[in-house]
CSV table of C-alpha atoms in Angstrom, one decimal:
chain,number,residue,atom,x,y,z
A,1,UNK,CA,88.2,80.9,80.6
A,2,UNK,CA,86.8,83.4,78.3
A,3,UNK,CA,83.2,82.3,78.2
A,4,UNK,CA,82.9,82.3,82.1
A,5,UNK,CA,84.8,86.3,81.9
A,6,UNK,CA,81.8,87.4,79.5
A,7,UNK,CA,79.0,85.6,80.7
A,8,UNK,CA,78.8,87.6,84.5
A,9,UNK,CA,78.4,91.1,85.5
A,10,UNK,CA,81.8,91.9,86.4
A,11,UNK,CA,83.9,94.1,84.0
A,12,UNK,CA,87.2,93.1,82.7
A,13,UNK,CA,89.2,95.0,85.3
A,14,UNK,CA,87.3,93.8,88.2
A,15,UNK,CA,87.8,90.1,87.2
A,16,UNK,CA,91.3,90.7,86.5
A,17,UNK,CA,91.8,92.2,90.2
A,18,UNK,CA,90.2,89.2,91.5
A,19,UNK,CA,92.4,86.5,89.7
A,20,UNK,CA,95.4,88.9,90.9
A,21,UNK,CA,94.4,88.3,94.0
A,22,UNK,CA,93.7,84.6,93.7
A,23,UNK,CA,97.3,84.6,91.8
A,24,UNK,CA,98.9,86.5,95.1
A,25,UNK,CA,97.1,83.9,97.3
A,26,UNK,CA,98.8,80.9,95.7
A,27,UNK,CA,102.2,82.6,95.7
A,28,UNK,CA,102.5,82.4,91.8
A,29,UNK,CA,104.8,85.2,90.4
A,30,UNK,CA,104.1,84.3,86.8
A,31,UNK,CA,100.2,84.6,87.1
A,32,UNK,CA,100.5,87.8,89.3
A,33,UNK,CA,102.8,89.2,86.2
A,34,UNK,CA,100.4,88.2,84.0
A,35,UNK,CA,97.1,89.5,85.8
A,36,UNK,CA,98.6,92.5,86.5
A,37,UNK,CA,99.4,93.1,82.8
A,38,UNK,CA,95.6,92.2,82.1
A,39,UNK,CA,94.2,94.6,84.7
A,40,UNK,CA,96.6,97.3,83.2
A,41,UNK,CA,95.2,96.6,79.7
A,42,UNK,CA,91.5,96.5,81.0
A,43,UNK,CA,92.0,100.1,82.3
A,44,UNK,CA,93.0,99.2,86.0
A,45,UNK,CA,95.6,101.9,87.3
A,46,UNK,CA,99.1,101.3,89.5
A,47,UNK,CA,97.1,102.5,92.5
A,48,UNK,CA,94.3,100.4,92.1
A,49,UNK,CA,96.5,97.3,91.7
A,50,UNK,CA,98.4,98.1,94.7
A,51,UNK,CA,95.2,98.5,96.7
A,52,UNK,CA,93.8,95.0,95.5
A,53,UNK,CA,96.9,93.6,96.7
A,54,UNK,CA,97.2,95.6,99.9
A,55,UNK,CA,93.4,94.9,100.6
A,56,UNK,CA,94.6,90.8,101.0
A,57,UNK,CA,96.9,91.4,103.9
A,58,UNK,CA,94.5,90.2,106.7
A,59,UNK,CA,93.7,87.2,104.7
A,60,UNK,CA,96.9,86.0,103.0
A,61,UNK,CA,99.5,87.9,105.6
A,62,UNK,CA,102.1,90.5,104.9
A,63,UNK,CA,104.7,88.6,103.6
A,64,UNK,CA,102.9,87.4,100.8
A,65,UNK,CA,101.4,90.6,100.2
A,66,UNK,CA,104.8,92.3,100.0
A,67,UNK,CA,106.0,89.5,97.6
A,68,UNK,CA,103.1,90.0,95.3
A,69,UNK,CA,103.6,93.8,95.4
A,70,UNK,CA,107.1,93.3,94.0
A,71,UNK,CA,106.1,91.0,91.4
A,72,UNK,CA,103.3,93.6,90.7
A,73,UNK,CA,106.1,96.5,90.3
A,74,UNK,CA,107.9,94.5,87.9
A,75,UNK,CA,105.3,94.8,85.3
A,76,UNK,CA,104.1,98.2,86.2
A,77,UNK,CA,107.7,99.4,85.9
A,78,UNK,CA,108.0,98.3,82.6
A,79,UNK,CA,104.5,99.6,81.6
A,80,UNK,CA,105.4,102.7,82.6
A,81,UNK,CA,108.7,102.9,80.9
């Protein structure tokens, strides 16, 4: 995974947001937590994470996005505390 992330032109923050979207799409709470944490470490803001998830609404559906936002906020809340 690390070799693939380093091999292309995308920045770490973008890669984590892409992976966050995939985690949300498969409804994996643990993976959403992990990729939110990694996105924050890569420099993403809470607003960018929320926007990335909200942009999935027409693709994965509102209920799935709401669940992912809740899982994201679990991590964001701890990071801001």
